[in-house]
Coordinates of C-alpha atoms and ligand atoms in Angstrom, one line a residue:
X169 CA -1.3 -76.7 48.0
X170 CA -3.9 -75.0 49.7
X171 CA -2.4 -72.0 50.4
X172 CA -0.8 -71.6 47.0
X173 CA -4.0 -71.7 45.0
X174 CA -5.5 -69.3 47.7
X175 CA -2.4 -67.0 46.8
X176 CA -3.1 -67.3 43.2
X177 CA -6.6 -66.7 43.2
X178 CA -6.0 -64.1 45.3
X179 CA -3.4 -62.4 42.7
X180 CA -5.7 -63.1 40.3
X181 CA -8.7 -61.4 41.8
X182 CA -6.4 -58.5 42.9
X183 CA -5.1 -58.2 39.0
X184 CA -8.4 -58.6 37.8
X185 CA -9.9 -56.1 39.7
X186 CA -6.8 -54.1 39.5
X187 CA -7.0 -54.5 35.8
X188 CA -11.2 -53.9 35.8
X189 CA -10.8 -51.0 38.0
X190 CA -8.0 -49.5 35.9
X191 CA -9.5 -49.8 32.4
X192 CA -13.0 -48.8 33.3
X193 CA -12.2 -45.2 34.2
X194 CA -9.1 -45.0 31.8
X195 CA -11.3 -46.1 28.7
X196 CA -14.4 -43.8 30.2
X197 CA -12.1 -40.9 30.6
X198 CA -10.2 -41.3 27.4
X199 CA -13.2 -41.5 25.3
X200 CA -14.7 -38.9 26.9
X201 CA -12.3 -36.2 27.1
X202 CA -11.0 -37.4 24.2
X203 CA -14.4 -36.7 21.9
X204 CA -15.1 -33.2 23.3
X205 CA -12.0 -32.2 22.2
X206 CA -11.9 -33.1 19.1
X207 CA -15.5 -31.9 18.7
X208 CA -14.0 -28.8 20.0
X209 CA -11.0 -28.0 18.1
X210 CA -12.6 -28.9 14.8
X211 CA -15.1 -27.2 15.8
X212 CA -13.7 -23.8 16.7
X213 CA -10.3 -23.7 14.8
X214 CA -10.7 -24.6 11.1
X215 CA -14.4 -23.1 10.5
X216 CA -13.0 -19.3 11.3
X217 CA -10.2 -20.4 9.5
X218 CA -12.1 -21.3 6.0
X219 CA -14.1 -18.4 6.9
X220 CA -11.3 -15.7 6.9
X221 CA -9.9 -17.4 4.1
X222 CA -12.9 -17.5 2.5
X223 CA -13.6 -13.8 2.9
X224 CA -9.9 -12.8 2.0
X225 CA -10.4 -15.0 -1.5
X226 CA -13.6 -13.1 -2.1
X227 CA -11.9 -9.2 -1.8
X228 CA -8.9 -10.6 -3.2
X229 CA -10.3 -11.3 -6.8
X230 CA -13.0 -7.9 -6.2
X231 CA -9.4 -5.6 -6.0
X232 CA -7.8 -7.8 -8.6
X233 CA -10.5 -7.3 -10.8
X234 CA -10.8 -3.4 -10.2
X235 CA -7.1 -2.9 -10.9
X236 CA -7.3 -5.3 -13.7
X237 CA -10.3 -2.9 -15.4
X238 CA -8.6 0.4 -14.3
X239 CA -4.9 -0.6 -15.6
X240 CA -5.5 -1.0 -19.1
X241 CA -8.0 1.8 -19.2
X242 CA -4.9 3.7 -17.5
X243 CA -2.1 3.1 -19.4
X244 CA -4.6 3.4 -22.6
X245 CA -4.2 7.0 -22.6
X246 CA -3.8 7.6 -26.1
X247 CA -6.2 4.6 -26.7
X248 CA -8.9 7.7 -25.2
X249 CA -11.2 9.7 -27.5
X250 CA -9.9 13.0 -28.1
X251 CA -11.6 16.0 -27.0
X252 CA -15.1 17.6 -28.2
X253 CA -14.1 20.8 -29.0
X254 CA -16.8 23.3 -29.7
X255 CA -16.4 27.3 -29.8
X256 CA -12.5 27.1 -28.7
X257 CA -13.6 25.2 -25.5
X258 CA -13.6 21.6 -23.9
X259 CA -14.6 20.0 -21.2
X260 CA -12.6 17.0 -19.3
X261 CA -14.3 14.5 -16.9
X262 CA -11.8 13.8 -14.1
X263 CA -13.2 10.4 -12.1
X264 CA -12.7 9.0 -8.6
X265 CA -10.9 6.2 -10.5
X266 CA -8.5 8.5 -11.5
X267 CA -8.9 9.1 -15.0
X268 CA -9.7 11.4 -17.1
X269 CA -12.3 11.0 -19.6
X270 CA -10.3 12.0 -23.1
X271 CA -6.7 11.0 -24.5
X272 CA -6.0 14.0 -26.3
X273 CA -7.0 17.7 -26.9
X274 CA -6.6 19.5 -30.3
X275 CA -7.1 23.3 -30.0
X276 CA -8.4 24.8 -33.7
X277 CA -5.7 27.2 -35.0
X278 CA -8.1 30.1 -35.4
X279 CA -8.8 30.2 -31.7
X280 CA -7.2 33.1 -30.6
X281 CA -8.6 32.0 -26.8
X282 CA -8.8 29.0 -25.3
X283 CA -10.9 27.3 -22.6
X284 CA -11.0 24.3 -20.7
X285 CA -13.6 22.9 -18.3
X286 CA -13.1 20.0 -15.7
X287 CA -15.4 18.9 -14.2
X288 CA -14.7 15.8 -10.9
X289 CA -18.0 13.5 -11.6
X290 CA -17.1 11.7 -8.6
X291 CA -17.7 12.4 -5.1
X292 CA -14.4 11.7 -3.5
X293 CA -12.9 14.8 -1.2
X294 CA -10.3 17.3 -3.4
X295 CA -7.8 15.7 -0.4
X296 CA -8.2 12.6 -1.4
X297 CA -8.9 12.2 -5.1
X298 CA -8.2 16.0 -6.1
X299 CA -7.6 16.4 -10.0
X300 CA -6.7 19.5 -11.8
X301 CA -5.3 20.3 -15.2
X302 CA -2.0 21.2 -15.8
X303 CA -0.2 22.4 -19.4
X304 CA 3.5 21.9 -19.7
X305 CA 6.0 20.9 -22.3
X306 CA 6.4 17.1 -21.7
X307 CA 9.7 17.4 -21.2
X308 CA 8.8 19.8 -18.6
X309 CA 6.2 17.1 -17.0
X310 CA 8.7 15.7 -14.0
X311 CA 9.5 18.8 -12.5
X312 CA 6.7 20.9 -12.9
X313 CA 5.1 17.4 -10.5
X314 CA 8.1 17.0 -8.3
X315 CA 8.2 21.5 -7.8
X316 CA 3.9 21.1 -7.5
X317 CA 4.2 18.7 -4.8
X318 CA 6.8 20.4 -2.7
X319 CA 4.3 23.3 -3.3
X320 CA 1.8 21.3 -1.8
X321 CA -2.5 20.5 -1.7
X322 CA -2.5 24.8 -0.4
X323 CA -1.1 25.4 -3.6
X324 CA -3.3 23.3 -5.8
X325 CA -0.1 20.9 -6.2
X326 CA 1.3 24.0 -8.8
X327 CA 4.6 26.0 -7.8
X328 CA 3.1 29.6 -8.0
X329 CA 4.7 31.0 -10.8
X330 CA 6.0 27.9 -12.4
X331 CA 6.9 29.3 -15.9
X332 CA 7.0 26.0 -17.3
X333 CA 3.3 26.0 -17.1
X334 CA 1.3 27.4 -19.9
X335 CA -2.1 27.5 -18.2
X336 CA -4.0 25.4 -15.2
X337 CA -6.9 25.2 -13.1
X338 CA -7.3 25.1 -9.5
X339 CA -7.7 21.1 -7.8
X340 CA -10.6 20.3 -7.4
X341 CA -12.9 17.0 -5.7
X342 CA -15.7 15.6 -6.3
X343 CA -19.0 17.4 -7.9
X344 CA -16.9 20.3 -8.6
X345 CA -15.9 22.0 -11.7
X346 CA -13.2 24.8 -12.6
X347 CA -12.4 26.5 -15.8
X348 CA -8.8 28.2 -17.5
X349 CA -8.6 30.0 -20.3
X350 CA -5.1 30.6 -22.2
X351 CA -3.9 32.0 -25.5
X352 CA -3.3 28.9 -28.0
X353 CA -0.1 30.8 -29.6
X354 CA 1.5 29.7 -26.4
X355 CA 1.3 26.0 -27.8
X356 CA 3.0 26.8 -30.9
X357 CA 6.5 27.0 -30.1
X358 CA 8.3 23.7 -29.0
X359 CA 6.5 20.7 -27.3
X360 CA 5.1 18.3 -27.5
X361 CA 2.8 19.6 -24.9
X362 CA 0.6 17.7 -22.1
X363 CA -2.1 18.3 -20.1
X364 CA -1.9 16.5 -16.9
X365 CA -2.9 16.2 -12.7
X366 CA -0.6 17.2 -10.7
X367 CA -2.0 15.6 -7.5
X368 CA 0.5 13.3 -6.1
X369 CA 0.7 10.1 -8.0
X370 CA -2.1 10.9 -10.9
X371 CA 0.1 12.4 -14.1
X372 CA 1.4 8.2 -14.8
X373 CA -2.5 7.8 -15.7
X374 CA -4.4 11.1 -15.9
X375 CA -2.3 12.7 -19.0
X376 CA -2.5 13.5 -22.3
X377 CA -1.5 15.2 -25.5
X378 CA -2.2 19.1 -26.3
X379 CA -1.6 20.3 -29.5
X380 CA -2.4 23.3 -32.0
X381 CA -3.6 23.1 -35.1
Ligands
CO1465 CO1 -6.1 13.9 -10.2

């Protein structure tokens, strides 16, 4: 009798103490371990993550909204004003958005000369955001780019002697300005006619119609 209550007591102390000694440290360790890392991983992983995101949402609508101003300005290109012309000259803006300021370009029949003036009012490198004006038939348009971009930036992005041009000006970048001059009586037979940039990429915007009369 003895002896057995001694041996259960004694198990009972044992598992008791097993038990106390066991879940002290366990629930110590597990709570904290367990707190500093959750303080840490919330912490450290989803705050740069809302802040990347963050920062990507707020460029992503900034370019959105630039491309969404420049496209229809862009593909407006007869929606442009035409041309002040004033003693058989012109002169066309070219910007670092790649446009040009004016849609279309009517050249008085009694001009027996003809002169236009670009002017870059931007302040983007000629390598980078170089406009010039070219004058071709617009059926003329695709190769007179594809021939002026073999010819390369060297060449102003104009085959030299491309006869399918009527007249252009030399590239230029920003803060600069250039000027052509050109006999009108050139326009008069076929056409339509264009004026365009024949920097890589810029004729699907920076165009427009040239015309006598
Ligand atoms: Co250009």
């Amino acid at each position: 009798m003895n002896f057995k209550i001694t041996l259960t007591a004694a198990a009972c102390a044992l598992a008791l103490a097993a038990c106390g000694n066991h879940e002290t440290p366990t629930d110590d360790t597990g709570t904290s371990t367990a707190a500093p890392a959750e303080t840490t991983t919330e912490a450290t992983t989803p705050a740069p993550a809302t802040t990347v995101a963050g920062a990507m949402e707020s460029t992503m609508p900034a370019s959105n909204a630039s491309t969404g101003t420049a496209m229809p300005a862009a593909t407006a290109g007869s929606d442009k004003p035409a041309a002040v012309v004033e003693n058989c000259s012109t002169q066309i803006d070219g910007t670092d958005a790649m446009q040009f300021d004016v849609g279309s370009i009517a050249i008085p029949a009694s001009c027996s000369k003809f002169t236009i003036t670009l002017k870059h009012t931007g302040t983007m490198p000629v390598a980078a955001m170089g406009h010039n004006v070219v004058i071709a038939e617009a059926g003329d348009m695709a190769g007179v780019l594809a021939d002026g971009i073999g010819a390369g930036v060297a060449n102003d992005y104009v085959k030299p002697g491309d006869a399918r041009i009527v007249a252009h000006t030399k590239l230029v970048g920003g803060g600069e300005s250039t000027t052509v001059s050109f006999d009108p009586a050139k326009l008069k037979d076929g056409g339509p006619y264009e004026f365009f940039c024949s920097f890589p990429g810029h004729a699907t915007v920076m165009k427009g119609s040239i015309s006598v009369g």
